[in-house]
C-alpha angles and dihedrals in degrees: 000000000000092000091050092052091047090052091050099045107027134056099186096064105078109288137349124235089255092053090048091053093045091048091049092047103039110006127110113198109235102176151300131254131219091269093058095253111147121217126210138186125204144168124326121278124227087270091063097249126114118261112246128189143163132225105212122223097232127342117010105258115163093198089063091076110103118235096256093051091043090060091049094046091053094047094248088129132023094210116079118221089245090060096053139034094266116188118181116236119249092253094054111100125217126240118298114180121239104261097188110137094019133099088257094061119123112265114181123214108283095024115142088230093048130085122259133034129304112253116252117260113255128219094268091080128071119188115237117245125188115262096022 
């Protein structure tokens, strides 16, 4: 019952009831990644390309899509990683969650949210005053 209510009233928790119905009606399962996200392909859009979508395993987090699947989702390749022996290149980084709003977020030196003290302003900056 809880999962049904979550699907009706939330969009960030996997899939909505509308997405579940559309997937059941028009979706063709293409594959699954190492995070448990499931990828689908459906009918053509008005642009003439096939519609592609992902059902996330857990909260909807776009950065959780691996590089190979990202290329397939954005129509950069027609072959899904599950249909070939895809190996990420050495320069492709793995998933790193978005840490915005957490204690692990990036806080540059001088940030109000960061530790330490803001560096003193040097002589190369003049404050703006009205009428100058």
